[in-house]
Amino acid sequence: MKRFSHAFWLLSALFVSVHSGGVLAIGHNLNEELLQAVRSGDIRTV
């Protein structure tokens, strides 16, 4: 449970950062990489 709350805190911080524009470009790049991975079949969608 402690690990979950820590991950949740990190995600919350990332969410706030993205919406404040701090890491918007980084988030976009990660999104693009994730989409490419999904398209190439590296990641199986649930």
PDB file of N, CA and C in Angstrom:
ATOM      1  N   MET A   1       0.838  -1.204   0.000  1.00  0.00           N
ATOM      2  CA  MET A   1       0.000   0.000   0.000  1.00  0.00           C
ATOM      3  C   MET A   1       0.874   1.256   0.000  1.00  0.00           C
ATOM      4  N   LYS A   2       1.980   1.176   0.703  1.00  0.00           N
ATOM      5  CA  LYS A   2       2.872   2.326   0.765  1.00  0.00           C
ATOM      6  C   LYS A   2       3.454   2.623  -0.619  1.00  0.00           C
ATOM      7  N   ARG A   3       3.808   1.546  -1.330  1.00  0.00           N
ATOM      8  CA  ARG A   3       4.369   1.713  -2.666  1.00  0.00           C
ATOM      9  C   ARG A   3       3.335   2.352  -3.593  1.00  0.00           C
ATOM     10  N   PHE A   4       2.078   1.927  -3.457  1.00  0.00           N
ATOM     11  CA  PHE A   4       1.010   2.476  -4.293  1.00  0.00           C
ATOM     12  C   PHE A   4       0.839   3.970  -4.050  1.00  0.00           C
ATOM     13  N   SER A   5       0.826   4.378  -2.789  1.00  0.00           N
ATOM     14  CA  SER A   5       0.633   5.789  -2.471  1.00  0.00           C
ATOM     15  C   SER A   5       1.810   6.616  -2.983  1.00  0.00           C
ATOM     16  N   HIS A   6       3.017   6.028  -2.954  1.00  0.00           N
ATOM     17  CA  HIS A   6       4.194   6.729  -3.466  1.00  0.00           C
ATOM     18  C   HIS A   6       4.067   6.922  -4.977  1.00  0.00           C
ATOM     19  N   ALA A   7       3.647   5.873  -5.678  1.00  0.00           N
ATOM     20  CA  ALA A   7       3.456   5.959  -7.128  1.00  0.00           C
ATOM     21  C   ALA A   7       2.357   6.971  -7.453  1.00  0.00           C
ATOM     22  N   PHE A   8       1.304   6.965  -6.657  1.00  0.00           N
ATOM     23  CA  PHE A   8       0.200   7.902  -6.851  1.00  0.00           C
ATOM     24  C   PHE A   8       0.680   9.337  -6.675  1.00  0.00           C
ATOM     25  N   TRP A   9       1.542   9.554  -5.669  1.00  0.00           N
ATOM     26  CA  TRP A   9       2.090  10.891  -5.431  1.00  0.00           C
ATOM     27  C   TRP A   9       2.928  11.337  -6.613  1.00  0.00           C
ATOM     28  N   LEU A  10       3.750  10.429  -7.154  1.00  0.00           N
ATOM     29  CA  LEU A  10       4.586  10.761  -8.305  1.00  0.00           C
ATOM     30  C   LEU A  10       3.723  11.098  -9.517  1.00  0.00           C
ATOM     31  N   LEU A  11       2.683  10.300  -9.747  1.00  0.00           N
ATOM     32  CA  LEU A  11       1.785  10.561 -10.875  1.00  0.00           C
ATOM     33  C   LEU A  11       1.066  11.894 -10.700  1.00  0.00           C
ATOM     34  N   SER A  12       0.668  12.189  -9.470  1.00  0.00           N
ATOM     35  CA  SER A  12      -0.003  13.461  -9.199  1.00  0.00           C
ATOM     36  C   SER A  12       0.929  14.628  -9.487  1.00  0.00           C
ATOM     37  N   ALA A  13       2.174  14.499  -9.057  1.00  0.00           N
ATOM     38  CA  ALA A  13       3.162  15.552  -9.291  1.00  0.00           C
ATOM     39  C   ALA A  13       3.398  15.733 -10.791  1.00  0.00           C
ATOM     40  N   LEU A  14       3.484  14.617 -11.513  1.00  0.00           N
ATOM     41  CA  LEU A  14       3.688  14.674 -12.960  1.00  0.00           C
ATOM     42  C   LEU A  14       2.490  15.340 -13.634  1.00  0.00           C
ATOM     43  N   PHE A  15       1.291  14.965 -13.196  1.00  0.00           N
ATOM     44  CA  PHE A  15       0.058  15.529 -13.745  1.00  0.00           C
ATOM     45  C   PHE A  15       0.037  17.047 -13.570  1.00  0.00           C
ATOM     46  N   VAL A  16       0.372  17.503 -12.365  1.00  0.00           N
ATOM     47  CA  VAL A  16       0.399  18.938 -12.078  1.00  0.00           C
ATOM     48  C   VAL A  16       1.457  19.634 -12.930  1.00  0.00           C
ATOM     49  N   SER A  17       2.621  18.997 -13.050  1.00  0.00           N
ATOM     50  CA  SER A  17       3.705  19.581 -13.837  1.00  0.00           C
ATOM     51  C   SER A  17       3.304  19.732 -15.301  1.00  0.00           C
ATOM     52  N   VAL A  18       2.673  18.694 -15.840  1.00  0.00           N
ATOM     53  CA  VAL A  18       2.231  18.738 -17.233  1.00  0.00           C
ATOM     54  C   VAL A  18       1.229  19.861 -17.442  1.00  0.00           C
ATOM     55  N   HIS A  19       0.272  19.986 -16.528  1.00  0.00           N
ATOM     56  CA  HIS A  19      -0.754  21.008 -16.678  1.00  0.00           C
ATOM     57  C   HIS A  19      -0.223  22.407 -16.422  1.00  0.00           C
ATOM     58  N   SER A  20       0.895  22.523 -15.729  1.00  0.00           N
ATOM     59  CA  SER A  20       1.494  23.839 -15.529  1.00  0.00           C
ATOM     60  C   SER A  20       2.408  24.168 -16.706  1.00  0.00           C
ATOM     61  N   GLY A  21       2.599  23.200 -17.614  1.00  0.00           N
ATOM     62  CA  GLY A  21       3.411  23.432 -18.802  1.00  0.00           C
ATOM     63  C   GLY A  21       4.882  23.146 -18.587  1.00  0.00           C
ATOM     64  N   GLY A  22       5.233  22.681 -17.380  1.00  0.00           N
ATOM     65  CA  GLY A  22       6.641  22.457 -17.056  1.00  0.00           C
ATOM     66  C   GLY A  22       7.289  21.371 -17.892  1.00  0.00           C
ATOM     67  N   VAL A  23       6.602  20.232 -18.030  1.00  0.00           N
ATOM     68  CA  VAL A  23       7.198  19.117 -18.767  1.00  0.00           C
ATOM     69  C   VAL A  23       6.271  18.662 -19.889  1.00  0.00           C
ATOM     70  N   LEU A  24       5.572  19.633 -20.468  1.00  0.00           N
ATOM     71  CA  LEU A  24       4.608  19.315 -21.513  1.00  0.00           C
ATOM     72  C   LEU A  24       5.290  18.643 -22.700  1.00  0.00           C
ATOM     73  N   ALA A  25       6.421  19.190 -23.123  1.00  0.00           N
ATOM     74  CA  ALA A  25       7.147  18.625 -24.262  1.00  0.00           C
ATOM     75  C   ALA A  25       7.634  17.214 -23.951  1.00  0.00           C
ATOM     76  N   ILE A  26       8.143  17.007 -22.729  1.00  0.00           N
ATOM     77  CA  ILE A  26       8.627  15.684 -22.329  1.00  0.00           C
ATOM     78  C   ILE A  26       7.471  14.692 -22.325  1.00  0.00           C
ATOM     79  N   GLY A  27       6.351  15.092 -21.768  1.00  0.00           N
ATOM     80  CA  GLY A  27       5.176  14.227 -21.730  1.00  0.00           C
ATOM     81  C   GLY A  27       4.720  13.863 -23.135  1.00  0.00           C
ATOM     82  N   HIS A  28       4.780  14.835 -24.051  1.00  0.00           N
ATOM     83  CA  HIS A  28       4.379  14.582 -25.432  1.00  0.00           C
ATOM     84  C   HIS A  28       5.315  13.563 -26.067  1.00  0.00           C
ATOM     85  N   ASN A  29       6.618  13.708 -25.816  1.00  0.00           N
ATOM     86  CA  ASN A  29       7.594  12.770 -26.374  1.00  0.00           C
ATOM     87  C   ASN A  29       7.373  11.362 -25.836  1.00  0.00           C
ATOM     88  N   LEU A  30       7.096  11.247 -24.540  1.00  0.00           N
ATOM     89  CA  LEU A  30       6.832   9.936 -23.946  1.00  0.00           C
ATOM     90  C   LEU A  30       5.576   9.325 -24.557  1.00  0.00           C
ATOM     91  N   ASN A  31       4.571  10.159 -24.781  1.00  0.00           N
ATOM     92  CA  ASN A  31       3.334   9.691 -25.403  1.00  0.00           C
ATOM     93  C   ASN A  31       3.610   9.143 -26.791  1.00  0.00           C
ATOM     94  N   GLU A  32       4.418   9.869 -27.571  1.00  0.00           N
ATOM     95  CA  GLU A  32       4.748   9.430 -28.926  1.00  0.00           C
ATOM     96  C   GLU A  32       5.483   8.094 -28.895  1.00  0.00           C
ATOM     97  N   GLU A  33       6.439   7.953 -27.965  1.00  0.00           N
ATOM     98  CA  GLU A  33       7.193   6.703 -27.852  1.00  0.00           C
ATOM     99  C   GLU A  33       6.272   5.554 -27.464  1.00  0.00           C
ATOM    100  N   LEU A  34       5.343   5.824 -26.563  1.00  0.00           N
ATOM    101  CA  LEU A  34       4.403   4.797 -26.123  1.00  0.00           C
ATOM    102  C   LEU A  34       3.507   4.362 -27.281  1.00  0.00           C
ATOM    103  N   LEU A  35       3.015   5.339 -28.048  1.00  0.00           N
ATOM    104  CA  LEU A  35       2.171   5.022 -29.202  1.00  0.00           C
ATOM    105  C   LEU A  35       2.939   4.189 -30.225  1.00  0.00           C
ATOM    106  N   GLN A  36       4.190   4.550 -30.470  1.00  0.00           N
ATOM    107  CA  GLN A  36       5.013   3.788 -31.414  1.00  0.00           C
ATOM    108  C   GLN A  36       5.202   2.361 -30.923  1.00  0.00           C
ATOM    109  N   ALA A  37       5.439   2.203 -29.622  1.00  0.00           N
ATOM    110  CA  ALA A  37       5.634   0.872 -29.045  1.00  0.00           C
ATOM    111  C   ALA A  37       4.367   0.034 -29.188  1.00  0.00           C
ATOM    112  N   VAL A  38       3.213   0.653 -28.942  1.00  0.00           N
ATOM    113  CA  VAL A  38       1.940  -0.056 -29.063  1.00  0.00           C
ATOM    114  C   VAL A  38       1.706  -0.473 -30.510  1.00  0.00           C
ATOM    115  N   ARG A  39       1.985   0.436 -31.444  1.00  0.00           N
ATOM    116  CA  ARG A  39       1.776   0.144 -32.865  1.00  0.00           C
ATOM    117  C   ARG A  39       2.685  -0.979 -33.339  1.00  0.00           C
ATOM    118  N   SER A  40       3.916  -1.010 -32.835  1.00  0.00           N
ATOM    119  CA  SER A  40       4.866  -2.035 -33.272  1.00  0.00           C
ATOM    120  C   SER A  40       4.640  -3.356 -32.533  1.00  0.00           C
ATOM    121  N   GLY A  41       3.745  -3.348 -31.536  1.00  0.00           N
ATOM    122  CA  GLY A  41       3.399  -4.575 -30.828  1.00  0.00           C
ATOM    123  C   GLY A  41       4.274  -4.859 -29.621  1.00  0.00           C
ATOM    124  N   ASP A  42       5.135  -3.890 -29.230  1.00  0.00           N
ATOM    125  CA  ASP A  42       5.992  -4.101 -28.060  1.00  0.00           C
ATOM    126  C   ASP A  42       5.165  -4.129 -26.784  1.00  0.00           C
ATOM    127  N   ILE A  43       4.095  -3.357 -26.778  1.00  0.00           N
ATOM    128  CA  ILE A  43       3.243  -3.285 -25.590  1.00  0.00           C
ATOM    129  C   ILE A  43       1.856  -3.812 -25.945  1.00  0.00           C
ATOM    130  N   ARG A  44       1.385  -4.750 -25.166  1.00  0.00           N
ATOM    131  CA  ARG A  44       0.055  -5.304 -25.400  1.00  0.00           C
ATOM    132  C   ARG A  44      -0.971  -4.495 -24.607  1.00  0.00           C
ATOM    133  N   THR A  45      -1.964  -3.981 -25.298  1.00  0.00           N
ATOM    134  CA  THR A  45      -2.996  -3.229 -24.589  1.00  0.00           C
ATOM    135  C   THR A  45      -3.938  -4.188 -23.879  1.00  0.00           C
ATOM    136  N   VAL A  46      -4.416  -3.779 -22.721  1.00  0.00           N
ATOM    137  CA  VAL A  46      -5.288  -4.640 -21.926  1.00  0.00           C
ATOM    138  C   VAL A  46      -6.717  -4.548 -22.449  1.00  0.00           C
TER     139      VAL A  46
END
